[in-house]
Amino acid sequence: MLNQVEKVLIIDFGGPEKTIVAREIRESHVFSEVKSPTITAAEIRQTGYKAVFLCGRPTLEGMTKSGGVRPGIPFDKEIFALDIPILAFSFAARVMMQLKRGQVAIPGDNEDGAWDAESEELKVEIVKEDKLLAGLGQSFVAHSSSPYFIKSIPAEMTGLARAENMPYLISGDLSRHHYALDLQAKLDQQVVRQIIQNFLGPIAGVKADWRMEDYLEFALKDLRERCGDKHALLALSGGVDSSVVAALAHRALGDKLHAVFVDHGFMRLNEPQWIEEIFRKERGLNLKRVDAEERFLGKLAGVTDPEQKRKIIGEEFIRVFEEEARALDNVDFLLQGTIYPDVIESGIGAKKVKSHHNVGGLPEDIGFEAVLEPLRPLYKEEVRELGRLLGLPEDLVNRQPFPGPGLAVRCLGECRKEKLDLLREADHIYREELEKAGFKGKIGQYFAVITEAKSVGTTQGGERRYADTIALRAVETTDFMTAKVSRLPWDLLEHIATRIITELEGVSRVVYDISPKPPATIEW
Ligand code: XMP
């Protein structure tokens, strides 16, 4: 199927912009791939991409002072000579201008760092009608992408939209279908969505033939063909990706799928039972739950450093999984829930954004014939859609991210059973109240943390207690790379704090974390 769908290419100069562009492209039912700027015109022609998007920007070292690309950064200029429509955003629009010999201006002496400055709101006026801007009206509001605005354009380009002092905010070489947008995809999503739709269909003539229903059929057939009569093994964590792989592979392989669920003891309240219920009882999956709580806690005794804890849990997880894999001597394939953002993040050549810290970094040398990754081409939203098509419950498909090392990350200091149990109870109260108040699905991520701080308070009976402090965290985020603190209603927070302190004897104080990311991280 992946050979049959029409593909478009995203050339990524770095940073999160590609994610936004890719999401919009997929929303239009078009399949896209992200590559680094080292891709050549010949490779693009050979793969048969129907359109090219240029987006993102390198770190400041990669730029010239006028916001163009430094000579050392590779980019094959021949790409502009291909007969393929090109749409370039912000920094990449400047690269396009530079290579086509337009000019970029730097106002004043505002130089390095300016790309990260607050963007100004602009009133954009359309000066020439074009298919690219259909549906946007005569004017719209957008944001400039940097102070390095485009000052002049080469002769073959035409200005399509302007803003005050920015005569070439959007311009295009209309005969070649090359467009430069001096806009940030991140800030102007509605505008960008419309432009991408206009570009893909009416301009580039790309077929909207990427549908999850078709992918599901393809993935089932592919798994059946690759596995034949052989058996496959999967580490099910209960996260979205491994759950969708489990449901998919179960439909394709039935009893030839063996899922192992390692319960490391760091799951939330009742979560292991819930996962078992869904997969074993309801769906009849061949699932083994390994109760390894004691084993993990034993390894963590006396360990307080968070990185050390993650490392120990990761290693122990592999050890437990290996033992289970060896015990099943008829398994030939290992299934993994790798998704496309994992592939991009682990390096398409651009700067690495986030290192992988999932527990599921499984060894490939347990003697498997091959590792199968049926979600590899998919973005998170597509994985969720596939999960829905496979009949997984919404609560599972729409889960918030949960760290592989689980609550161990949210239990500061040494991970002891009583402390984890206390955290589980507090976290449960917090979630229950937020969900009752209608916040489920409306906040990016929320959870409780048990800190190392003890403080004085009184019990319900009025006796002094010197007990633990629970911190509550709730953040609004879409990409999890930046996050704003959720402004939860004060009354609700107070109610939750009161419930936690009165219902849990081991907690004498509750605090709310008001740190944005950056500089704080989401997890503690
Ligand atoms: P941070 O704390 O880096 O978190 O701001 C960003 C997102 O990643 C999740 N996270 C993890 N996920 N294993 C995971 O699978 C981990 O060790 C881990 N640490 C953080 C976090 O919940 C947030 O959504």
Coordinates of C-alpha atoms and ligand atoms in Angstrom, one line a residue:
M1 CA 0.0 0.0 0.0
L2 CA 2.8 2.4 0.9
N3 CA 4.0 2.0 -2.7
Q4 CA 0.6 2.8 -4.1
V5 CA -0.4 5.9 -2.2
E6 CA 0.8 9.3 -3.4
K7 CA 3.5 10.7 -1.3
V8 CA 4.7 14.2 -0.5
L9 CA 8.0 15.2 1.1
I10 CA 8.7 17.4 4.0
I11 CA 12.3 18.7 4.1
D12 CA 13.0 19.6 7.7
F13 CA 15.6 22.1 8.6
G14 CA 15.0 21.4 12.3
G15 CA 12.7 22.2 15.2
P16 CA 9.0 21.4 15.8
E17 CA 7.4 23.0 12.7
K18 CA 7.5 19.8 10.7
T19 CA 5.1 18.2 13.2
I20 CA 2.5 20.9 12.5
V21 CA 3.0 20.7 8.8
A22 CA 2.9 16.9 8.8
R23 CA -0.3 16.9 10.8
E24 CA -2.1 19.2 8.5
I25 CA -1.0 17.2 5.5
R26 CA -2.3 14.0 7.0
E27 CA -5.5 15.7 7.9
S28 CA -5.9 16.2 4.2
H29 CA -5.5 12.4 3.8
V30 CA -2.2 12.7 2.1
F31 CA 0.9 10.6 3.1
S32 CA 4.0 12.5 3.9
E33 CA 7.6 11.6 4.8
V34 CA 10.1 13.8 6.6
K35 CA 13.7 13.9 5.4
S36 CA 16.7 16.0 6.2
P37 CA 18.0 18.7 3.9
T38 CA 20.6 16.4 2.6
I39 CA 18.1 14.7 0.3
T40 CA 19.0 15.2 -3.3
A41 CA 16.8 16.2 -6.3
A42 CA 17.6 12.8 -7.8
E43 CA 16.3 11.0 -4.8
I44 CA 13.1 13.1 -4.8
R45 CA 12.5 12.3 -8.4
Q46 CA 13.2 8.6 -7.9
T47 CA 10.8 8.3 -5.0
G48 CA 8.1 10.1 -7.0
Y49 CA 7.1 12.7 -4.4
K50 CA 4.2 14.8 -5.7
A51 CA 5.0 17.9 -3.8
V52 CA 7.7 19.2 -1.5
F53 CA 7.3 21.2 1.8
L54 CA 10.3 23.1 3.2
C55 CA 10.0 23.9 6.9
G56 CA 11.7 24.3 10.2
R57 CA 14.9 26.1 10.9
P58 CA 18.4 25.1 12.1
T59 CA 19.8 26.4 15.4
L60 CA 21.3 29.8 15.1
E61 CA 24.8 28.5 14.3
G62 CA 23.3 27.2 11.0
M63 CA 22.1 30.6 10.0
T64 CA 23.7 33.6 8.5
K65 CA 23.0 36.9 10.3
S66 CA 20.4 37.8 7.7
G67 CA 18.4 34.6 8.6
G68 CA 19.5 32.7 5.5
V69 CA 21.2 29.4 5.4
R70 CA 25.0 29.2 6.1
P71 CA 27.0 27.8 3.2
G72 CA 27.9 24.7 5.2
I73 CA 24.3 23.5 5.5
P74 CA 23.6 21.1 2.7
F75 CA 20.7 21.8 0.4
D76 CA 20.5 20.6 -3.2
K77 CA 19.6 23.6 -5.3
E78 CA 18.5 21.3 -8.1
I79 CA 15.4 20.6 -6.1
F80 CA 14.1 23.9 -7.5
A81 CA 14.7 22.7 -11.0
L82 CA 12.4 19.7 -10.5
D83 CA 9.0 19.9 -11.9
I84 CA 7.4 19.5 -8.5
P85 CA 5.3 22.1 -6.6
I86 CA 7.1 23.5 -3.5
L87 CA 5.8 25.3 -0.5
A88 CA 8.3 26.9 1.9
F89 CA 7.6 28.3 5.4
S90 CA 9.4 31.0 7.3
F91 CA 13.1 30.2 7.5
A92 CA 12.8 27.8 4.5
A93 CA 11.0 30.6 2.6
R94 CA 14.2 32.6 3.1
V95 CA 16.3 29.7 1.9
M96 CA 14.2 29.7 -1.2
M97 CA 14.7 33.4 -1.7
Q98 CA 18.4 33.2 -1.1
L99 CA 18.8 30.4 -3.7
K100 CA 16.5 32.2 -6.1
R101 CA 18.4 35.4 -5.3
G102 CA 15.8 37.6 -3.6
Q103 CA 16.8 39.7 -0.6
V104 CA 16.2 39.4 3.1
A105 CA 16.3 42.4 5.4
I106 CA 17.4 42.7 9.0
P107 CA 15.7 45.7 10.7
G108 CA 18.0 47.6 13.0
D109 CA 20.8 45.6 14.6
N110 CA 18.4 42.9 15.8
E111 CA 20.4 39.9 15.1
D112 CA 21.0 36.5 16.7
G113 CA 18.2 35.2 18.9
A114 CA 15.6 37.2 17.1
W115 CA 13.9 34.1 15.8
D116 CA 12.8 33.2 19.3
A117 CA 11.4 36.7 20.0
E118 CA 7.6 37.1 20.5
S119 CA 6.0 37.3 17.1
E120 CA 4.1 40.3 16.0
E121 CA 0.5 40.1 14.9
L122 CA 0.0 41.2 11.3
K123 CA -2.9 42.2 9.2
V124 CA -2.3 40.4 6.0
E125 CA -3.8 41.7 2.7
I126 CA -4.1 39.6 -0.4
V127 CA -2.7 41.6 -3.3
K128 CA -3.2 39.1 -6.0
E129 CA -5.7 36.3 -6.2
D130 CA -4.3 32.8 -6.5
K131 CA -5.5 29.3 -5.8
L132 CA -3.1 29.1 -2.9
L133 CA -5.0 31.7 -0.9
A134 CA -8.6 30.7 -1.8
G135 CA -10.9 30.7 1.1
L136 CA -9.0 33.2 3.2
G137 CA -11.0 36.3 2.2
Q138 CA -9.4 39.6 1.2
S139 CA -7.4 39.9 4.5
F140 CA -6.6 37.8 7.5
V141 CA -4.5 37.9 10.7
A142 CA -1.2 36.1 10.9
H143 CA 2.2 36.3 12.6
S144 CA 5.5 37.2 11.2
S145 CA 8.2 34.6 11.5
S146 CA 11.1 36.7 12.4
P147 CA 12.5 40.2 11.9
Y148 CA 14.4 39.0 8.8
F149 CA 11.5 39.7 6.5
I150 CA 11.7 39.2 2.8
K151 CA 12.6 42.5 1.2
S152 CA 12.7 41.7 -2.4
I153 CA 11.8 38.8 -4.6
P154 CA 13.4 37.5 -7.8
A155 CA 11.8 38.4 -11.1
E156 CA 10.0 35.1 -11.6
M157 CA 8.1 35.5 -8.4
T158 CA 5.0 37.5 -7.7
G159 CA 3.9 39.0 -4.5
L160 CA 0.5 37.5 -3.4
A161 CA 0.0 38.9 0.1
R162 CA 1.5 41.7 2.1
A163 CA 1.4 43.3 5.5
E164 CA 2.6 46.6 6.8
N165 CA 6.3 47.0 6.0
M166 CA 6.4 43.4 4.7
P167 CA 5.6 43.6 1.0
Y168 CA 6.3 39.9 0.2
L169 CA 4.8 38.0 3.1
I170 CA 3.5 35.4 0.6
S171 CA 4.9 35.2 -2.9
G172 CA 5.0 32.6 -5.6
D173 CA 6.6 31.6 -8.8
L174 CA 3.2 30.8 -10.3
S175 CA 4.4 29.0 -13.4
R176 CA 6.5 26.5 -11.4
H177 CA 4.2 26.4 -8.3
H178 CA 6.9 27.5 -5.9
Y179 CA 5.5 29.4 -3.0
A180 CA 7.3 31.2 -0.1
L181 CA 5.3 32.0 3.1
D182 CA 6.9 34.3 5.5
L183 CA 4.6 32.9 8.2
Q184 CA 5.0 30.6 11.2
A185 CA 3.0 27.4 10.8
K186 CA 2.9 27.2 14.6
L187 CA 1.0 30.4 15.2
D188 CA -1.3 30.5 12.3
Q189 CA -2.7 27.0 12.1
Q190 CA -6.1 27.9 10.6
V191 CA -4.4 29.9 7.8
V192 CA -1.8 27.3 7.3
R193 CA -4.4 24.5 7.2
Q194 CA -6.3 26.3 4.4
I195 CA -3.1 27.1 2.5
I196 CA -1.9 23.5 2.7
Q197 CA -5.2 22.2 1.5
N198 CA -5.2 24.6 -1.4
F199 CA -1.6 23.7 -2.2
L200 CA -2.1 19.9 -2.1
G201 CA -5.2 19.4 -4.1
P202 CA -5.9 22.3 -6.5
I203 CA -2.2 23.2 -7.1
A204 CA -0.2 20.0 -6.8
G205 CA -3.0 17.7 -7.7
V206 CA -2.1 15.2 -5.0
K207 CA -4.7 12.5 -4.5
A208 CA -6.3 12.3 -1.0
D209 CA -5.8 8.6 -0.8
W210 CA -4.3 8.1 2.7
R211 CA -7.0 6.5 4.8
M212 CA -6.7 4.6 8.0
E213 CA -9.4 2.1 6.8
D214 CA -7.1 1.1 3.9
Y215 CA -4.0 1.1 6.1
L216 CA -5.7 -1.3 8.5
E217 CA -6.4 -3.7 5.7
F218 CA -2.9 -3.4 4.4
A219 CA -1.3 -3.8 7.9
L220 CA -3.4 -6.9 8.6
K221 CA -2.5 -8.5 5.3
D222 CA 1.1 -7.6 5.7
L223 CA 1.4 -9.1 9.1
R224 CA -0.3 -12.3 8.0
E225 CA 1.9 -12.6 5.0
R226 CA 5.1 -11.9 6.9
C227 CA 4.3 -14.2 9.9
G228 CA 2.7 -17.1 8.0
D229 CA 2.3 -19.9 10.5
K230 CA 4.9 -18.5 12.8
H231 CA 4.4 -16.8 16.2
A232 CA 5.0 -13.2 17.3
L233 CA 5.8 -11.7 20.7
L234 CA 4.8 -8.2 22.0
A235 CA 5.6 -6.3 25.1
L236 CA 2.3 -4.7 26.0
S237 CA 2.6 -1.7 28.3
G238 CA -0.9 -0.5 28.2
G239 CA 0.2 2.7 26.4
V240 CA -1.5 3.8 23.2
D241 CA 1.1 2.5 20.8
S242 CA 1.6 -1.0 22.2
S243 CA -2.1 -1.4 22.8
V244 CA -2.9 -0.6 19.2
V245 CA -0.2 -3.0 18.0
A246 CA -1.7 -5.7 20.3
A247 CA -5.2 -5.2 18.9
L248 CA -3.9 -5.1 15.3
A249 CA -1.6 -8.1 15.6
H250 CA -4.3 -10.1 17.5
R251 CA -6.7 -9.5 14.7
A252 CA -4.1 -10.6 12.1
L253 CA -2.5 -13.5 14.0
G254 CA -5.0 -14.6 16.6
D255 CA -3.4 -17.1 19.0
K256 CA -0.1 -16.8 17.3
L257 CA 0.3 -13.5 19.0
H258 CA 1.8 -13.7 22.5
A259 CA 1.7 -10.5 24.6
V260 CA 3.7 -10.1 27.7
F261 CA 2.6 -7.4 30.2
V262 CA 5.3 -6.7 32.7
D263 CA 3.7 -5.2 35.7
H264 CA 6.6 -3.4 37.3
G265 CA 4.5 -2.1 40.2
F266 CA 4.7 1.5 39.0
M267 CA 1.3 1.6 37.3
R268 CA -1.6 3.8 38.5
L269 CA -4.4 2.6 40.7
N270 CA -6.2 -0.5 39.2
E271 CA -4.4 0.0 35.9
P272 CA -2.9 -3.5 35.5
Q273 CA -6.3 -5.1 36.2
W274 CA -7.9 -2.7 33.6
I275 CA -5.4 -3.6 30.9
E276 CA -5.8 -7.3 31.6
E277 CA -9.5 -7.0 31.5
I278 CA -9.5 -5.3 28.1
F279 CA -7.0 -7.5 26.4
R280 CA -7.4 -10.9 28.0
K281 CA -11.0 -11.0 29.1
E282 CA -12.7 -8.9 26.5
R283 CA -10.6 -9.5 23.5
G284 CA -9.3 -13.0 24.2
L285 CA -5.7 -12.1 23.7
N286 CA -3.0 -14.6 24.6
L287 CA -1.7 -12.4 27.4
K288 CA 0.7 -13.1 30.2
R289 CA 0.9 -10.7 33.1
V290 CA 4.2 -10.9 34.9
D291 CA 3.9 -9.6 38.4
A292 CA 7.3 -8.2 39.0
E293 CA 6.7 -5.5 41.6
E294 CA 8.9 -7.0 44.3
R295 CA 11.7 -7.6 41.9
F296 CA 11.7 -4.0 40.7
L297 CA 11.3 -2.6 44.2
G298 CA 14.2 -4.8 45.3
K299 CA 16.4 -3.4 42.6
L300 CA 15.5 0.2 43.5
A301 CA 16.0 -0.1 47.3
G302 CA 18.1 2.8 48.5
V303 CA 18.3 4.4 45.0
T304 CA 17.2 8.1 45.0
D305 CA 18.8 9.6 41.8
P306 CA 16.1 9.8 39.2
E307 CA 18.3 9.0 36.2
Q308 CA 19.6 6.0 38.1
K309 CA 16.1 4.8 38.8
R310 CA 15.1 5.1 35.1
K311 CA 18.2 3.2 34.1
I312 CA 17.6 0.4 36.6
I313 CA 14.0 0.0 35.6
G314 CA 14.8 0.0 31.9
E315 CA 17.4 -2.7 32.4
E316 CA 15.3 -4.8 34.7
F317 CA 12.4 -4.6 32.2
I318 CA 14.6 -6.0 29.5
R319 CA 15.8 -8.8 31.7
V320 CA 12.2 -9.8 32.7
F321 CA 11.1 -9.6 29.1
E322 CA 14.0 -11.7 27.9
E323 CA 13.2 -14.4 30.4
E324 CA 9.6 -14.5 29.2
A325 CA 10.8 -14.6 25.6
R326 CA 13.1 -17.5 26.2
A327 CA 10.4 -19.4 28.0
L328 CA 8.3 -19.2 24.8
D329 CA 10.5 -21.1 22.5
N330 CA 8.3 -21.1 19.5
V331 CA 8.3 -17.3 18.8
D332 CA 10.0 -16.0 15.7
F333 CA 9.0 -12.3 15.5
L334 CA 9.1 -9.4 17.9
L335 CA 6.5 -6.8 17.4
Q336 CA 7.2 -3.2 18.4
G337 CA 5.0 -0.1 18.7
T338 CA 7.5 2.3 17.0
I339 CA 5.6 5.2 15.5
Y340 CA 6.8 7.8 12.9
P341 CA 7.7 10.6 15.4
D342 CA 10.1 8.0 17.0
V343 CA 11.7 7.5 13.7
I344 CA 12.0 11.2 13.0
E345 CA 13.3 12.0 16.5
S346 CA 15.9 9.3 16.4
G347 CA 17.5 11.1 13.6
I348 CA 16.6 12.0 10.0
G349 CA 19.8 14.1 10.0
A350 CA 18.4 17.1 11.7
K351 CA 19.0 18.0 15.3
K352 CA 17.7 15.5 17.8
V353 CA 14.8 16.9 19.8
K354 CA 14.3 14.5 22.6
S355 CA 16.1 11.4 23.5
H356 CA 14.1 8.2 23.9
H357 CA 13.3 7.3 27.3
N358 CA 10.8 4.5 27.0
V359 CA 11.2 1.4 28.9
G360 CA 10.4 -0.6 25.8
G361 CA 13.9 -0.3 24.3
L362 CA 14.0 -4.0 23.7
P363 CA 17.0 -6.0 22.7
E364 CA 17.0 -7.4 19.2
D365 CA 19.3 -10.2 19.9
I366 CA 17.0 -12.6 21.7
G367 CA 17.1 -14.5 18.5
F368 CA 14.1 -13.2 16.6
E369 CA 13.9 -13.7 12.9
A370 CA 12.8 -10.1 12.5
V371 CA 11.3 -7.1 14.4
L372 CA 7.9 -6.0 13.0
E373 CA 6.8 -2.4 13.4
P374 CA 3.3 -2.1 11.9
L375 CA 2.8 1.5 13.2
R376 CA 6.1 2.8 11.8
P377 CA 4.6 5.1 9.1
L378 CA 1.9 6.6 11.5
Y379 CA 1.6 9.7 13.5
K380 CA 0.1 9.6 17.0
E381 CA -3.4 10.7 15.8
E382 CA -3.4 8.1 13.1
V383 CA -2.4 5.4 15.7
R384 CA -5.4 6.5 17.8
E385 CA -7.7 6.4 14.7
L386 CA -6.4 2.9 13.9
G387 CA -7.1 1.9 17.5
R388 CA -10.7 3.1 17.2
L389 CA -11.1 1.2 14.0
L390 CA -9.9 -1.9 15.9
G391 CA -12.6 -1.3 18.5
L392 CA -10.3 -0.2 21.4
P393 CA -12.1 1.8 24.1
E394 CA -11.8 5.6 23.8
D395 CA -10.2 5.8 27.3
L396 CA -7.3 3.6 26.1
V397 CA -6.9 5.2 22.6
N398 CA -7.0 8.7 24.1
R399 CA -4.7 8.2 27.0
Q400 CA -2.4 10.8 28.2
P401 CA 1.3 10.0 27.9
F402 CA 2.6 7.9 30.8
P403 CA 6.3 7.4 31.3
G404 CA 7.6 3.9 30.7
P405 CA 9.1 3.8 34.2
G406 CA 5.7 4.9 35.4
L407 CA 5.1 6.3 38.9
A408 CA 8.7 5.7 39.7
V409 CA 9.3 9.0 37.9
R410 CA 6.7 10.7 40.1
C411 CA 7.8 9.2 43.4
L412 CA 10.8 11.4 44.4
G413 CA 13.5 9.9 46.4
E414 CA 13.5 6.2 47.2
C415 CA 10.6 4.2 45.7
R416 CA 9.0 2.3 48.5
K417 CA 5.8 0.4 48.3
E418 CA 3.9 2.5 50.9
K419 CA 5.0 5.7 49.2
L420 CA 3.9 4.4 45.8
D421 CA 0.5 3.3 47.3
L422 CA 0.0 6.7 48.8
L423 CA 0.8 8.3 45.4
R424 CA -1.6 6.0 43.6
E425 CA -4.4 7.0 46.0
A426 CA -3.7 10.7 45.7
D427 CA -3.4 10.5 41.9
H428 CA -6.7 8.6 41.8
I429 CA -8.5 11.3 43.8
Y430 CA -7.0 14.0 41.6
R431 CA -8.0 12.3 38.4
E432 CA -11.4 11.5 39.6
E433 CA -12.2 15.1 40.6
L434 CA -10.8 16.5 37.4
E435 CA -12.8 14.1 35.4
K436 CA -16.0 14.8 37.4
A437 CA -15.4 18.5 36.8
G438 CA -15.3 17.9 33.0
F439 CA -11.6 18.3 32.4
K440 CA -11.0 14.9 30.9
G441 CA -9.6 15.3 27.4
K442 CA -9.4 19.0 27.8
I443 CA -6.0 19.2 29.6
G444 CA -2.8 17.9 27.9
Q445 CA -1.6 16.0 31.0
Y446 CA -2.4 15.8 34.7
F447 CA -1.0 13.7 37.5
A448 CA 0.2 13.8 41.1
V449 CA 3.7 13.5 42.4
I450 CA 4.9 12.4 45.8
T451 CA 7.7 14.7 47.0
E452 CA 10.4 14.1 49.5
A453 CA 9.2 17.0 51.7
K454 CA 7.4 16.2 55.0
S455 CA 5.5 18.8 56.8
V456 CA 3.4 19.2 59.9
G457 CA -0.4 19.2 60.0
T458 CA -3.2 17.6 62.0
T459 CA -5.2 14.5 61.4
Q460 CA -9.0 14.5 61.3
G461 CA -9.0 13.7 65.0
G462 CA -6.9 16.8 65.6
E463 CA -3.6 15.0 66.3
R464 CA -0.3 16.2 65.1
R465 CA 1.1 14.5 62.1
Y466 CA 4.4 14.9 60.2
A467 CA 3.5 13.5 56.8
D468 CA 4.2 13.6 53.1
T469 CA 3.6 16.4 50.6
I470 CA 1.7 15.7 47.3
A471 CA 2.3 18.0 44.3
L472 CA -0.4 18.3 41.6
R473 CA 0.6 19.0 38.1
A474 CA -1.7 19.9 35.1
V475 CA -0.4 21.3 31.9
E476 CA -1.8 22.5 28.6
T477 CA 0.3 21.3 25.7
T478 CA -0.1 19.8 22.3
D479 CA 3.4 18.8 21.5
F480 CA 4.7 18.1 25.0
M481 CA 7.8 20.0 24.1
T482 CA 6.5 23.2 25.6
A483 CA 3.7 23.4 28.2
K484 CA 1.7 26.0 30.0
V485 CA 0.3 25.5 33.5
S486 CA -3.4 24.8 33.5
R487 CA -5.3 27.5 35.4
L488 CA -7.5 25.1 37.2
P489 CA -10.3 26.7 39.2
W490 CA -9.2 27.6 42.7
D491 CA -12.3 26.0 44.3
L492 CA -11.6 22.8 42.5
L493 CA -8.0 22.7 43.6
E494 CA -9.0 23.4 47.2
H495 CA -11.6 20.7 47.1
I496 CA -9.0 18.2 45.8
A497 CA -6.4 19.2 48.4
T498 CA -9.0 18.8 51.2
R499 CA -10.0 15.4 49.9
I500 CA -6.4 14.2 49.7
I501 CA -5.5 15.4 53.1
T502 CA -8.5 14.1 54.8
E503 CA -8.8 10.8 53.1
L504 CA -5.1 9.9 53.2
E505 CA -3.5 9.8 56.6
G506 CA 0.0 9.8 55.1
V507 CA -0.4 13.2 53.4
S508 CA -0.5 16.5 55.4
R509 CA 0.0 19.0 52.6
V510 CA -0.9 19.4 48.9
V511 CA 0.8 21.9 46.5
Y512 CA 0.1 22.9 42.9
D513 CA 3.0 23.1 40.5
I514 CA 2.9 26.3 38.5
S515 CA 6.1 25.9 36.5
P516 CA 6.0 26.3 32.8
K517 CA 8.0 24.1 30.4
P518 CA 10.6 25.3 29.6
P519 CA 12.4 25.8 31.8
A520 CA 10.8 23.1 33.9
T521 CA 10.0 19.7 32.5
I522 CA 6.5 18.2 32.6
E523 CA 7.6 15.3 34.8
W524 CA 9.5 16.0 38.0
Ligands
XMP1 P1 9.2 16.0 30.2 O1 9.2 15.6 31.6 O2 10.5 15.6 29.4 O3 8.1 15.1 29.5 O4 8.8 17.4 30.0 C1 7.6 15.2 28.2 C2 6.6 14.2 28.0 O5 7.3 12.9 27.9 C3 6.7 12.0 29.0 N1 7.8 11.4 29.6 C4 8.2 10.1 29.4 N2 7.6 9.2 28.7 N3 9.2 7.6 29.4 C5 8.1 7.9 28.6 O6 7.6 7.1 28.0 C6 9.8 8.5 30.2 O7 10.7 8.2 30.9 C7 9.2 9.8 30.2 N4 9.6 10.9 30.9 C8 8.7 11.9 30.5 C9 6.0 12.9 29.9 O8 5.0 12.3 30.6 C10 5.6 14.1 29.0 O9 4.3 13.7 28.4

